[in-house]
Amino acid sequence: MSEQPSESKLWGGRFTGATDPLMDLYNASLPYDQIMYDADLTGTKVYTEGLNKLELITDDELSKIHEGLEVIRKEWAEGKFVEKPGDEDIHTANERRLGEIIGKHIAGKVHTGRSRNDQVATDMRIYVRESLKDLSLKLKTFIETILKRAENEISVLMPGYTHLQRAQPIRWSHWLSSYATYFTEDYNRLQQIIARVNKSPLGAGALAGHPYGIDREFLAKGLGFDDVIGNSLTAVSDRDFVVETLFWGTLFMNHISRFAEDLIIYSTAEFGFIKLADAYSTGSSLMPQKKNPDSLELLRGKSGRVFGGLSGFLMSIKSIPSTYNKDMQEDKEPLFDALTTVEHSILIATGVISTLTINKERMEGALTMDMLATDLADYLVRKGVPFRETHHISGECVRKAEDENLSGIDQLTFEQFKEIDERFEKDVLDSFDFEVSVERRDALGGTAKSAVLKQLKTLKSQLE
Ligand code: ARG
């Protein structure tokens, strides 16, 4: 190991011994943080404008710096950026390269009063903000696709389930609208998170603040932030925006996972309610007849990795002392992985829902008369009998039909109904209609056509 000062490292001044090569690898974040090159260069661009306002950089130096930054941006964009040993992360790599392009004398000024601590927090917030805005657009398209489908297929009925047992008839569009409601909540929650992410740490320095009185509001404005983080210690150490993003992704993936699970069940031969398009299914290498819902299984399975990222990162940052500690570099891999996973999941789910076909006959064929037992109870309620009593009477009818080996309660004769309860009248036989049952549930949020159409309209307006 050499005893020379470490020349290749931007922070090399006080070090004499070389680092263990494995330590270099262990420490480096460039392999994954280079994804933020654009945010890093823009951050430096605006930061140097701030330094120029303080006359720490001349106009001429500023324009050279800006030209150099654009050269680097182009290199990254075209995949031509050449990494060098000592490029620990995106910040050091870009600064090293700037020195090569415009000379170390000028490039050496860009970091005046700045630390990688406020720099990385700035880059991350810009990167997360832009990624979440993009996710938000894709999520909106996904929800709109569900709403369109729900509008088009409003007439189709199917069983609604509790405990995965047939419960009451509902509209297929009511089911679609249920998930659209979850996803619209995710959408709304995302806008709130974007607002909290979009605050500027830049100008906080390493922790204690800026020694030359930089105009932090000017920096924030230049970078599209809505606000400045009001405490420099917090500015460099706060990763709540990463945690919130991971939590958001986890909850969204949980919703996606339940959505996928329903569709997996509906796509089995036993149900046969839906058929996935070939584009989102794959075959078995052994069994020629198989068509597997891999897209849906991955949507379900990938919820695990996003939650894993959240719990892992929470463990990494629990009880780290203030302010910046290297543990915080562990924010990147789970975050970037979650953003990609969620983005791809939204796109796949959009593809799945826009291409699957439904089998109306199978859906409606799965409706059984016992699912109208509540409607039978409601019939007597309308005749003035208390519900607790009617629930019991309806149960007796179900038992009677079973005892008589009938296919359903609708097969009981009017006389048999009368025997069970005097208050049944001839019109009881009209109770056994799925469409009527569904249409009765027209209170807000229910499964009647008017109620479902209203839900779709409300959701649509929330996306505007
Ligand atoms: N790569 C580092 C990270 O992502 C940048 C900040 C380094 N700061 C420091 N004081 N070593 O966290």
Tab-separated table of C-alpha atoms and ligand atoms in Angstrom:
chain	number	residue	atom	x	y	z
A	1	MET	CA	0.000	0.000	0.000
A	2	SER	CA	1.435	3.363	-1.040
A	3	GLU	CA	2.080	6.197	1.373
A	4	GLN	CA	1.320	8.859	-1.269
A	5	PRO	CA	-1.658	11.207	-0.810
A	6	SER	CA	-4.582	9.788	-2.713
A	7	GLU	CA	-4.491	11.810	-5.959
A	8	SER	CA	-7.380	10.167	-7.727
A	9	LYS	CA	-9.890	10.969	-5.008
A	10	LEU	CA	-11.547	14.358	-4.697
A	11	TRP	CA	-11.375	14.100	-0.940
A	12	GLY	CA	-7.824	12.669	-1.007
A	13	GLY	CA	-5.945	15.503	0.727
A	14	ARG	CA	-5.665	14.172	4.238
A	15	PHE	CA	-5.276	10.522	3.327
A	16	THR	CA	-1.911	8.911	2.891
A	17	GLY	CA	-2.676	5.200	2.748
A	18	ALA	CA	-4.429	3.626	-0.235
A	19	THR	CA	-7.864	2.165	0.378
A	20	ASP	CA	-8.457	-1.541	0.321
A	21	PRO	CA	-9.710	-2.228	-3.238
A	22	LEU	CA	-12.691	-4.051	-1.813
A	23	MET	CA	-13.445	-0.979	0.302
A	24	ASP	CA	-13.527	1.081	-2.901
A	25	LEU	CA	-16.097	-1.288	-4.346
A	26	TYR	CA	-18.041	-1.473	-1.116
A	27	ASN	CA	-18.138	2.295	-0.859
A	28	ALA	CA	-18.912	3.129	-4.464
A	29	SER	CA	-22.413	4.100	-5.484
A	30	LEU	CA	-21.661	5.138	-9.065
A	31	PRO	CA	-22.895	1.828	-10.520
A	32	TYR	CA	-26.409	2.729	-9.386
A	33	ASP	CA	-26.459	6.462	-8.687
A	34	GLN	CA	-25.381	7.376	-12.244
A	35	ILE	CA	-29.088	7.154	-13.023
A	36	MET	CA	-29.264	10.619	-11.396
A	37	TYR	CA	-26.647	12.207	-13.674
A	38	ASP	CA	-29.119	14.680	-15.102
A	39	ALA	CA	-30.335	15.908	-11.708
A	40	ASP	CA	-26.721	16.174	-10.516
A	41	LEU	CA	-25.646	18.314	-13.480
A	42	THR	CA	-28.700	20.558	-13.211
A	43	GLY	CA	-28.082	20.921	-9.476
A	44	THR	CA	-24.522	22.081	-10.144
A	45	LYS	CA	-25.696	24.404	-12.907
A	46	VAL	CA	-28.057	26.258	-10.602
A	47	TYR	CA	-25.695	26.079	-7.639
A	48	THR	CA	-22.940	27.798	-9.611
A	49	GLU	CA	-25.429	30.510	-10.584
A	50	GLY	CA	-25.886	31.050	-6.852
A	51	LEU	CA	-22.102	31.278	-6.406
A	52	ASN	CA	-21.943	33.728	-9.304
A	53	LYS	CA	-24.499	35.966	-7.580
A	54	LEU	CA	-22.122	36.001	-4.606
A	55	GLU	CA	-19.243	36.857	-6.963
A	56	LEU	CA	-17.416	33.712	-5.983
A	57	ILE	CA	-17.455	32.735	-9.670
A	58	THR	CA	-17.084	35.242	-12.523
A	59	ASP	CA	-19.524	35.443	-15.434
A	60	ASP	CA	-16.871	34.024	-17.713
A	61	GLU	CA	-16.168	31.113	-15.370
A	62	LEU	CA	-19.884	30.466	-15.051
A	63	SER	CA	-20.380	30.151	-18.785
A	64	LYS	CA	-17.384	27.798	-19.059
A	65	ILE	CA	-18.813	25.690	-16.243
A	66	HIS	CA	-22.212	25.569	-17.911
A	67	GLU	CA	-20.704	24.569	-21.243
A	68	GLY	CA	-18.699	21.841	-19.548
A	69	LEU	CA	-21.767	20.531	-17.740
A	70	GLU	CA	-23.640	20.254	-21.048
A	71	VAL	CA	-20.761	18.284	-22.585
A	72	ILE	CA	-20.964	15.860	-19.669
A	73	ARG	CA	-24.743	15.627	-19.952
A	74	LYS	CA	-24.360	14.650	-23.596
A	75	GLU	CA	-21.721	12.046	-22.735
A	76	TRP	CA	-24.006	10.373	-20.224
A	77	ALA	CA	-27.011	10.566	-22.539
A	78	GLU	CA	-25.060	8.904	-25.339
A	79	GLY	CA	-23.484	6.305	-23.094
A	80	LYS	CA	-20.024	7.780	-23.750
A	81	PHE	CA	-19.104	8.868	-20.246
A	82	VAL	CA	-15.876	7.119	-19.284
A	83	GLU	CA	-15.684	6.158	-15.642
A	84	LYS	CA	-12.318	6.355	-13.898
A	85	PRO	CA	-10.945	4.750	-10.763
A	86	GLY	CA	-11.731	7.080	-7.894
A	87	ASP	CA	-15.162	7.988	-9.294
A	88	GLU	CA	-16.894	7.088	-6.086
A	89	ASP	CA	-20.320	8.363	-6.977
A	90	ILE	CA	-22.123	10.472	-9.574
A	91	HIS	CA	-21.131	13.684	-7.819
A	92	THR	CA	-17.389	13.009	-7.784
A	93	ALA	CA	-17.491	11.538	-11.297
A	94	ASN	CA	-19.144	14.624	-12.782
A	95	GLU	CA	-16.821	17.010	-10.955
A	96	ARG	CA	-13.725	15.082	-11.994
A	97	ARG	CA	-14.881	15.139	-15.605
A	98	LEU	CA	-15.671	18.848	-15.463
A	99	GLY	CA	-12.068	19.464	-14.392
A	100	GLU	CA	-10.806	17.524	-17.392
A	101	ILE	CA	-12.981	19.549	-19.766
A	102	ILE	CA	-12.662	23.104	-18.462
A	103	GLY	CA	-9.570	22.826	-16.299
A	104	LYS	CA	-9.244	22.091	-12.609
A	105	HIS	CA	-8.809	25.751	-11.711
A	106	ILE	CA	-12.371	26.693	-12.601
A	107	ALA	CA	-13.964	23.304	-11.928
A	108	GLY	CA	-12.403	23.437	-8.490
A	109	LYS	CA	-14.725	26.309	-7.581
A	110	VAL	CA	-18.081	24.638	-8.184
A	111	HIS	CA	-18.146	22.891	-4.833
A	112	THR	CA	-17.495	26.086	-2.822
A	113	GLY	CA	-19.747	25.989	0.230
A	114	ARG	CA	-21.446	22.842	-1.005
A	115	SER	CA	-21.067	19.337	0.342
A	116	ARG	CA	-22.032	16.060	-1.198
A	117	ASN	CA	-24.447	15.909	1.702
A	118	ASP	CA	-26.693	18.685	0.442
A	119	GLN	CA	-25.815	17.737	-3.138
A	120	VAL	CA	-26.988	14.144	-2.893
A	121	ALA	CA	-30.161	15.109	-1.039
A	122	THR	CA	-30.894	17.633	-3.795
A	123	ASP	CA	-30.234	15.154	-6.599
A	124	MET	CA	-32.402	12.540	-4.944
A	125	ARG	CA	-35.317	14.906	-4.457
A	126	ILE	CA	-35.174	16.082	-8.064
A	127	TYR	CA	-34.923	12.518	-9.305
A	128	VAL	CA	-37.765	11.264	-7.113
A	129	ARG	CA	-39.982	14.219	-7.995
A	130	GLU	CA	-39.546	13.637	-11.726
A	131	SER	CA	-40.020	9.878	-11.400
A	132	LEU	CA	-43.178	10.291	-9.349
A	133	LYS	CA	-44.605	12.790	-11.823
A	134	ASP	CA	-44.015	10.288	-14.577
A	135	LEU	CA	-45.563	7.474	-12.507
A	136	SER	CA	-48.525	9.698	-11.846
A	137	LEU	CA	-49.234	10.082	-15.580
A	138	LYS	CA	-48.946	6.355	-16.149
A	139	LEU	CA	-51.156	5.608	-13.179
A	140	LYS	CA	-53.755	8.016	-14.518
A	141	THR	CA	-53.824	6.181	-17.848
A	142	PHE	CA	-54.187	2.879	-16.016
A	143	ILE	CA	-57.165	4.149	-14.028
A	144	GLU	CA	-58.770	5.665	-17.116
A	145	THR	CA	-58.436	2.316	-18.856
A	146	ILE	CA	-60.296	0.620	-16.008
A	147	LEU	CA	-63.000	3.297	-16.039
A	148	LYS	CA	-63.512	2.982	-19.800
A	149	ARG	CA	-63.887	-0.753	-19.517
A	150	ALA	CA	-66.353	-0.350	-16.644
A	151	GLU	CA	-68.455	2.017	-18.728
A	152	ASN	CA	-68.500	-0.301	-21.724
A	153	GLU	CA	-69.409	-3.421	-19.766
A	154	ILE	CA	-71.879	-1.895	-17.324
A	155	SER	CA	-74.611	-4.441	-18.156
A	156	VAL	CA	-72.653	-7.531	-17.092
A	157	LEU	CA	-73.506	-9.178	-13.765
A	158	MET	CA	-71.378	-11.568	-11.749
A	159	PRO	CA	-71.244	-12.976	-8.229
A	160	GLY	CA	-69.748	-10.727	-5.584
A	161	TYR	CA	-67.744	-12.637	-2.970
A	162	THR	CA	-66.993	-12.486	0.711
A	163	HIS	CA	-64.697	-15.188	2.137
A	164	LEU	CA	-64.410	-16.215	-1.529
A	165	GLN	CA	-67.943	-17.613	-1.212
A	166	ARG	CA	-70.710	-16.381	-3.473
A	167	ALA	CA	-72.437	-13.584	-1.594
A	168	GLN	CA	-74.603	-11.239	-3.653
A	169	PRO	CA	-74.904	-10.384	-7.333
A	170	ILE	CA	-72.935	-7.323	-8.433
A	171	ARG	CA	-72.020	-5.638	-11.669
A	172	TRP	CA	-68.635	-6.538	-13.158
A	173	SER	CA	-68.207	-2.770	-13.505
A	174	HIS	CA	-68.759	-2.424	-9.785
A	175	TRP	CA	-65.781	-4.714	-9.246
A	176	LEU	CA	-63.724	-2.649	-11.724
A	177	SER	CA	-64.834	0.537	-10.026
A	178	SER	CA	-63.747	-0.860	-6.664
A	179	TYR	CA	-60.140	-1.172	-7.837
A	180	ALA	CA	-60.342	2.133	-9.664
A	181	THR	CA	-61.268	3.607	-6.274
A	182	TYR	CA	-58.176	2.113	-4.628
A	183	PHE	CA	-55.943	3.287	-7.444
A	184	THR	CA	-57.440	6.768	-7.425
A	185	GLU	CA	-56.649	6.987	-3.713
A	186	ASP	CA	-53.096	5.938	-4.627
A	187	TYR	CA	-53.090	8.661	-7.244
A	188	ASN	CA	-54.235	11.307	-4.763
A	189	ARG	CA	-51.746	10.127	-2.168
A	190	LEU	CA	-49.005	10.380	-4.775
A	191	GLN	CA	-49.750	14.058	-5.412
A	192	GLN	CA	-49.406	14.717	-1.681
A	193	ILE	CA	-46.065	12.921	-1.593
A	194	ILE	CA	-44.755	14.818	-4.602
A	195	ALA	CA	-45.535	18.054	-2.756
A	196	ARG	CA	-43.549	16.892	0.290
A	197	VAL	CA	-40.618	15.650	-1.806
A	198	ASN	CA	-40.371	18.948	-3.610
A	199	LYS	CA	-38.421	20.952	-1.046
A	200	SER	CA	-34.851	22.075	-1.445
A	201	PRO	CA	-31.934	20.983	0.746
A	202	LEU	CA	-29.401	22.826	-1.427
A	203	GLY	CA	-27.288	25.433	0.331
A	204	ALA	CA	-27.327	23.556	3.633
A	205	GLY	CA	-23.636	22.690	3.209
A	206	ALA	CA	-22.279	19.633	4.978
A	207	LEU	CA	-24.679	20.200	7.880
A	208	ALA	CA	-24.196	23.590	9.522
A	209	GLY	CA	-25.308	25.895	6.729
A	210	HIS	CA	-23.722	27.977	4.018
A	211	PRO	CA	-20.689	30.070	4.932
A	212	TYR	CA	-21.127	32.656	2.146
A	213	GLY	CA	-24.796	33.402	2.631
A	214	ILE	CA	-26.037	31.749	-0.541
A	215	ASP	CA	-29.589	32.628	-1.556
A	216	ARG	CA	-31.279	29.294	-0.908
A	217	GLU	CA	-34.600	30.480	-2.223
A	218	PHE	CA	-32.967	31.408	-5.511
A	219	LEU	CA	-31.462	27.897	-5.722
A	220	ALA	CA	-34.801	26.295	-4.880
A	221	LYS	CA	-36.647	28.264	-7.511
A	222	GLY	CA	-34.036	27.494	-10.166
A	223	LEU	CA	-34.460	23.777	-9.501
A	224	GLY	CA	-38.257	23.811	-9.519
A	225	PHE	CA	-38.655	23.272	-5.774
A	226	ASP	CA	-41.715	24.759	-4.070
A	227	ASP	CA	-39.947	25.440	-0.821
A	228	VAL	CA	-36.660	25.341	1.106
A	229	ILE	CA	-36.046	22.899	3.962
A	230	GLY	CA	-35.810	25.235	6.923
A	231	ASN	CA	-33.088	23.549	8.970
A	232	SER	CA	-29.725	22.687	7.463
A	233	LEU	CA	-29.184	19.648	9.711
A	234	THR	CA	-32.531	18.245	8.627
A	235	ALA	CA	-31.945	19.218	5.005
A	236	VAL	CA	-28.965	16.861	4.721
A	237	SER	CA	-30.258	14.050	6.908
A	238	ASP	CA	-33.926	13.752	6.021
A	239	ARG	CA	-34.785	10.677	3.983
A	240	ASP	CA	-38.461	10.613	4.892
A	241	PHE	CA	-39.263	11.317	1.263
A	242	VAL	CA	-37.563	8.031	0.350
A	243	VAL	CA	-39.473	6.157	3.043
A	244	GLU	CA	-42.744	7.713	1.937
A	245	THR	CA	-42.089	6.846	-1.689
A	246	LEU	CA	-41.281	3.260	-0.727
A	247	PHE	CA	-44.389	3.086	1.427
A	248	TRP	CA	-46.485	4.522	-1.361
A	249	GLY	CA	-45.093	1.910	-3.732
A	250	THR	CA	-45.695	-0.839	-1.188
A	251	LEU	CA	-49.319	0.102	-0.690
A	252	PHE	CA	-49.892	0.495	-4.409
A	253	MET	CA	-48.329	-2.912	-5.062
A	254	ASN	CA	-50.558	-4.368	-2.369
A	255	HIS	CA	-53.581	-3.098	-4.253
A	256	ILE	CA	-52.182	-4.365	-7.534
A	257	SER	CA	-51.535	-7.700	-5.909
A	258	ARG	CA	-55.142	-8.117	-4.748
A	259	PHE	CA	-56.401	-6.966	-8.134
A	260	ALA	CA	-54.178	-9.554	-9.812
A	261	GLU	CA	-55.252	-12.285	-7.417
A	262	ASP	CA	-58.936	-11.715	-8.223
A	263	LEU	CA	-58.169	-11.890	-11.927
A	264	ILE	CA	-56.106	-15.060	-11.491
A	265	ILE	CA	-59.071	-16.703	-9.794
A	266	TYR	CA	-61.500	-15.413	-12.428
A	267	SER	CA	-59.246	-16.775	-15.196
A	268	THR	CA	-59.186	-20.379	-13.952
A	269	ALA	CA	-61.156	-22.985	-15.898
A	270	GLU	CA	-63.336	-23.424	-12.803
A	271	PHE	CA	-64.439	-19.800	-12.956
A	272	GLY	CA	-63.890	-18.955	-16.611
A	273	PHE	CA	-65.019	-15.345	-16.142
A	274	ILE	CA	-62.108	-13.799	-17.999
A	275	LYS	CA	-59.489	-14.768	-20.521
A	276	LEU	CA	-56.079	-13.114	-20.586
A	277	ALA	CA	-54.699	-12.000	-23.928
A	278	ASP	CA	-51.818	-14.106	-25.242
A	279	ALA	CA	-49.587	-11.054	-24.883
A	280	TYR	CA	-49.811	-11.398	-21.099
A	281	SER	CA	-49.754	-15.146	-20.685
A	282	THR	CA	-47.146	-17.803	-21.201
A	283	GLY	CA	-47.191	-21.519	-21.810
A	284	SER	CA	-45.774	-24.429	-19.890
A	285	SER	CA	-42.598	-26.112	-21.106
A	286	LEU	CA	-44.116	-29.498	-20.320
A	287	MET	CA	-47.901	-29.305	-20.566
A	288	PRO	CA	-49.019	-28.166	-24.017
A	289	GLN	CA	-52.528	-27.262	-22.896
A	290	LYS	CA	-51.414	-24.733	-20.291
A	291	LYS	CA	-51.858	-20.998	-20.557
A	292	ASN	CA	-50.531	-19.405	-17.400
A	293	PRO	CA	-51.391	-15.950	-16.053
A	294	ASP	CA	-47.719	-15.061	-15.479
A	295	SER	CA	-48.315	-11.341	-15.835
A	296	LEU	CA	-50.782	-11.437	-12.952
A	297	GLU	CA	-48.625	-13.709	-10.843
A	298	LEU	CA	-45.700	-11.313	-11.260
A	299	LEU	CA	-47.884	-8.348	-10.365
A	300	ARG	CA	-48.812	-10.242	-7.219
A	301	GLY	CA	-45.287	-11.486	-6.494
A	302	LYS	CA	-43.435	-8.244	-7.068
A	303	SER	CA	-45.322	-6.581	-4.244
A	304	GLY	CA	-42.908	-8.511	-2.008
A	305	ARG	CA	-39.738	-6.854	-3.244
A	306	VAL	CA	-41.123	-3.348	-2.889
A	307	PHE	CA	-42.172	-4.036	0.684
A	308	GLY	CA	-38.771	-5.647	1.264
A	309	GLY	CA	-37.131	-2.419	0.101
A	310	LEU	CA	-39.226	-0.379	2.503
A	311	SER	CA	-38.573	-2.561	5.524
A	312	GLY	CA	-34.879	-2.925	4.685
A	313	PHE	CA	-34.319	0.790	4.338
A	314	LEU	CA	-36.243	1.571	7.521
A	315	MET	CA	-33.879	-0.820	9.304
A	316	SER	CA	-30.867	0.869	7.712
A	317	ILE	CA	-31.778	4.320	8.986
A	318	LYS	CA	-33.291	3.494	12.337
A	319	SER	CA	-31.110	4.954	15.110
A	320	ILE	CA	-28.457	6.491	12.903
A	321	PRO	CA	-27.240	9.639	14.627
A	322	SER	CA	-27.764	13.043	13.068
A	323	THR	CA	-26.879	14.204	10.468
A	324	TYR	CA	-25.387	12.558	7.360
A	325	ASN	CA	-24.060	9.037	7.799
A	326	LYS	CA	-22.987	6.692	5.047
A	327	ASP	CA	-25.808	4.307	5.980
A	328	MET	CA	-27.979	6.724	4.071
A	329	GLN	CA	-26.394	5.716	0.779
A	330	GLU	CA	-28.459	2.537	1.212
A	331	ASP	CA	-31.511	4.574	0.208
A	332	LYS	CA	-30.721	4.279	-3.482
A	333	GLU	CA	-30.964	0.666	-4.537
A	334	PRO	CA	-34.350	-0.063	-2.892
A	335	LEU	CA	-35.698	3.257	-4.101
A	336	PHE	CA	-34.600	2.866	-7.724
A	337	ASP	CA	-35.702	-0.741	-7.751
A	338	ALA	CA	-39.122	0.181	-6.361
A	339	LEU	CA	-39.614	2.984	-8.879
A	340	THR	CA	-38.830	0.657	-11.768
A	341	THR	CA	-40.936	-2.165	-10.371
A	342	VAL	CA	-43.934	0.080	-9.834
A	343	GLU	CA	-43.581	1.703	-13.243
A	344	HIS	CA	-43.410	-1.631	-15.029
A	345	SER	CA	-46.249	-3.010	-12.946
A	346	ILE	CA	-48.517	-0.115	-13.902
A	347	LEU	CA	-47.719	-0.630	-17.580
A	348	ILE	CA	-48.268	-4.385	-17.427
A	349	ALA	CA	-51.505	-4.001	-15.475
A	350	THR	CA	-52.736	-1.475	-18.040
A	351	GLY	CA	-51.940	-3.931	-20.817
A	352	VAL	CA	-53.664	-6.785	-19.025
A	353	ILE	CA	-56.861	-4.911	-18.264
A	354	SER	CA	-57.184	-3.390	-21.712
A	355	THR	CA	-56.737	-6.704	-23.540
A	356	LEU	CA	-58.464	-9.352	-21.448
A	357	THR	CA	-61.837	-10.607	-22.602
A	358	ILE	CA	-64.757	-11.399	-20.352
A	359	ASN	CA	-67.195	-14.276	-20.625
A	360	LYS	CA	-70.580	-12.766	-19.763
A	361	GLU	CA	-72.342	-16.143	-19.904
A	362	ARG	CA	-69.938	-17.680	-17.412
A	363	MET	CA	-70.174	-14.695	-15.089
A	364	GLU	CA	-73.944	-14.608	-15.116
A	365	GLY	CA	-74.160	-18.401	-15.135
A	366	ALA	CA	-72.336	-18.419	-11.807
A	367	LEU	CA	-75.148	-16.498	-10.147
A	368	THR	CA	-77.276	-18.776	-7.993
A	369	MET	CA	-80.649	-18.268	-6.381
A	370	ASP	CA	-79.303	-18.662	-2.839
A	371	MET	CA	-77.502	-15.358	-3.487
A	372	LEU	CA	-80.953	-13.764	-3.394
A	373	ALA	CA	-81.740	-14.993	0.132
A	374	THR	CA	-81.064	-11.480	1.436
A	375	ASP	CA	-83.444	-10.094	-1.161
A	376	LEU	CA	-86.089	-12.502	0.085
A	377	ALA	CA	-85.571	-11.188	3.606
A	378	ASP	CA	-85.763	-7.639	2.232
A	379	TYR	CA	-89.062	-8.540	0.569
A	380	LEU	CA	-90.673	-9.151	3.950
A	381	VAL	CA	-89.023	-6.045	5.403
A	382	ARG	CA	-90.931	-4.101	2.758
A	383	LYS	CA	-94.104	-5.740	4.099
A	384	GLY	CA	-93.264	-4.342	7.538
A	385	VAL	CA	-91.584	-7.375	9.176
A	386	PRO	CA	-88.466	-6.582	11.280
A	387	PHE	CA	-85.235	-7.612	9.513
A	388	ARG	CA	-84.032	-9.912	12.320
A	389	GLU	CA	-87.221	-11.931	11.820
A	390	THR	CA	-87.094	-11.879	8.025
A	391	HIS	CA	-83.464	-13.050	8.078
A	392	HIS	CA	-84.617	-16.100	10.007
A	393	ILE	CA	-87.625	-16.728	7.752
A	394	SER	CA	-85.495	-16.477	4.617
A	395	GLY	CA	-83.111	-18.995	6.181
A	396	GLU	CA	-86.007	-21.386	6.665
A	397	CYS	CA	-86.882	-21.056	2.984
A	398	VAL	CA	-83.295	-21.912	2.026
A	399	ARG	CA	-83.425	-24.985	4.280
A	400	LYS	CA	-86.799	-26.046	2.931
A	401	ALA	CA	-85.533	-25.839	-0.652
A	402	GLU	CA	-82.520	-27.950	0.332
A	403	ASP	CA	-84.708	-30.513	2.138
A	404	GLU	CA	-86.920	-30.779	-0.916
A	405	ASN	CA	-83.851	-31.214	-3.130
A	406	LEU	CA	-84.837	-28.187	-5.173
A	407	SER	CA	-82.289	-26.353	-7.324
A	408	GLY	CA	-82.976	-23.082	-5.487
A	409	ILE	CA	-85.364	-21.071	-3.300
A	410	ASP	CA	-87.102	-19.770	-6.403
A	411	GLN	CA	-88.423	-23.320	-6.985
A	412	LEU	CA	-90.564	-23.276	-3.828
A	413	THR	CA	-94.255	-22.900	-4.603
A	414	PHE	CA	-96.291	-19.995	-3.338
A	415	GLU	CA	-98.051	-22.476	-0.980
A	416	GLN	CA	-94.727	-23.576	0.473
A	417	PHE	CA	-93.776	-19.944	1.125
A	418	LYS	CA	-97.163	-19.400	2.792
A	419	GLU	CA	-96.594	-22.422	5.029
A	420	ILE	CA	-93.317	-20.929	6.230
A	421	ASP	CA	-94.798	-17.486	6.842
A	422	GLU	CA	-98.336	-16.166	6.500
A	423	ARG	CA	-97.136	-12.756	5.374
A	424	PHE	CA	-95.752	-13.959	2.020
A	425	GLU	CA	-97.912	-12.780	-0.869
A	426	LYS	CA	-98.065	-13.833	-4.521
A	427	ASP	CA	-95.509	-11.215	-5.590
A	428	VAL	CA	-92.811	-13.077	-3.602
A	429	LEU	CA	-92.104	-14.997	-6.795
A	430	ASP	CA	-90.951	-11.737	-8.408
A	431	SER	CA	-88.063	-11.488	-5.922
A	432	PHE	CA	-85.939	-13.971	-7.794
A	433	ASP	CA	-84.383	-11.765	-10.393
A	434	PHE	CA	-80.668	-10.897	-10.327
A	435	GLU	CA	-81.109	-7.684	-12.272
A	436	VAL	CA	-83.815	-6.520	-9.851
A	437	SER	CA	-81.577	-7.379	-6.904
A	438	VAL	CA	-78.688	-5.391	-8.345
A	439	GLU	CA	-80.851	-2.428	-9.284
A	440	ARG	CA	-82.240	-2.166	-5.754
A	441	ARG	CA	-78.779	-1.258	-4.498
A	442	ASP	CA	-78.874	2.230	-5.858
A	443	ALA	CA	-77.674	4.089	-2.765
A	444	LEU	CA	-74.349	5.879	-3.163
A	445	GLY	CA	-71.521	3.412	-3.818
A	446	GLY	CA	-73.828	0.495	-4.596
A	447	THR	CA	-74.035	-1.883	-7.514
A	448	ALA	CA	-77.093	-0.481	-9.339
A	449	LYS	CA	-76.288	0.862	-12.784
A	450	SER	CA	-76.937	4.474	-11.781
A	451	ALA	CA	-74.772	4.119	-8.660
A	452	VAL	CA	-71.870	2.551	-10.541
A	453	LEU	CA	-72.010	5.148	-13.312
A	454	LYS	CA	-71.918	7.824	-10.658
A	455	GLN	CA	-68.800	6.247	-9.100
A	456	LEU	CA	-67.069	6.215	-12.473
A	457	LYS	CA	-67.907	9.855	-12.989
A	458	THR	CA	-66.627	10.868	-9.563
A	459	LEU	CA	-63.371	8.978	-10.071
A	460	LYS	CA	-62.878	10.551	-13.467
A	461	SER	CA	-63.333	14.007	-12.013
A	462	GLN	CA	-60.726	13.267	-9.323
A	463	LEU	CA	-58.152	12.589	-12.015
A	464	GLU	CA	-58.658	15.942	-13.672
B	1	ARG	N1	-22.776	8.672	-2.452
B	1	ARG	C1	-23.130	9.331	-1.243
B	1	ARG	C2	-24.571	8.966	-0.886
B	1	ARG	O1	-25.240	8.546	-1.718
B	1	ARG	C3	-23.027	10.804	-1.400
B	1	ARG	C4	-22.873	11.563	-0.126
B	1	ARG	C5	-21.510	11.356	0.421
B	1	ARG	N2	-21.270	12.170	1.559
B	1	ARG	C6	-20.297	11.910	2.430
B	1	ARG	N3	-20.204	12.685	3.441
B	1	ARG	N4	-19.529	10.885	2.259
B	1	ARG	O2	-25.006	9.087	0.218
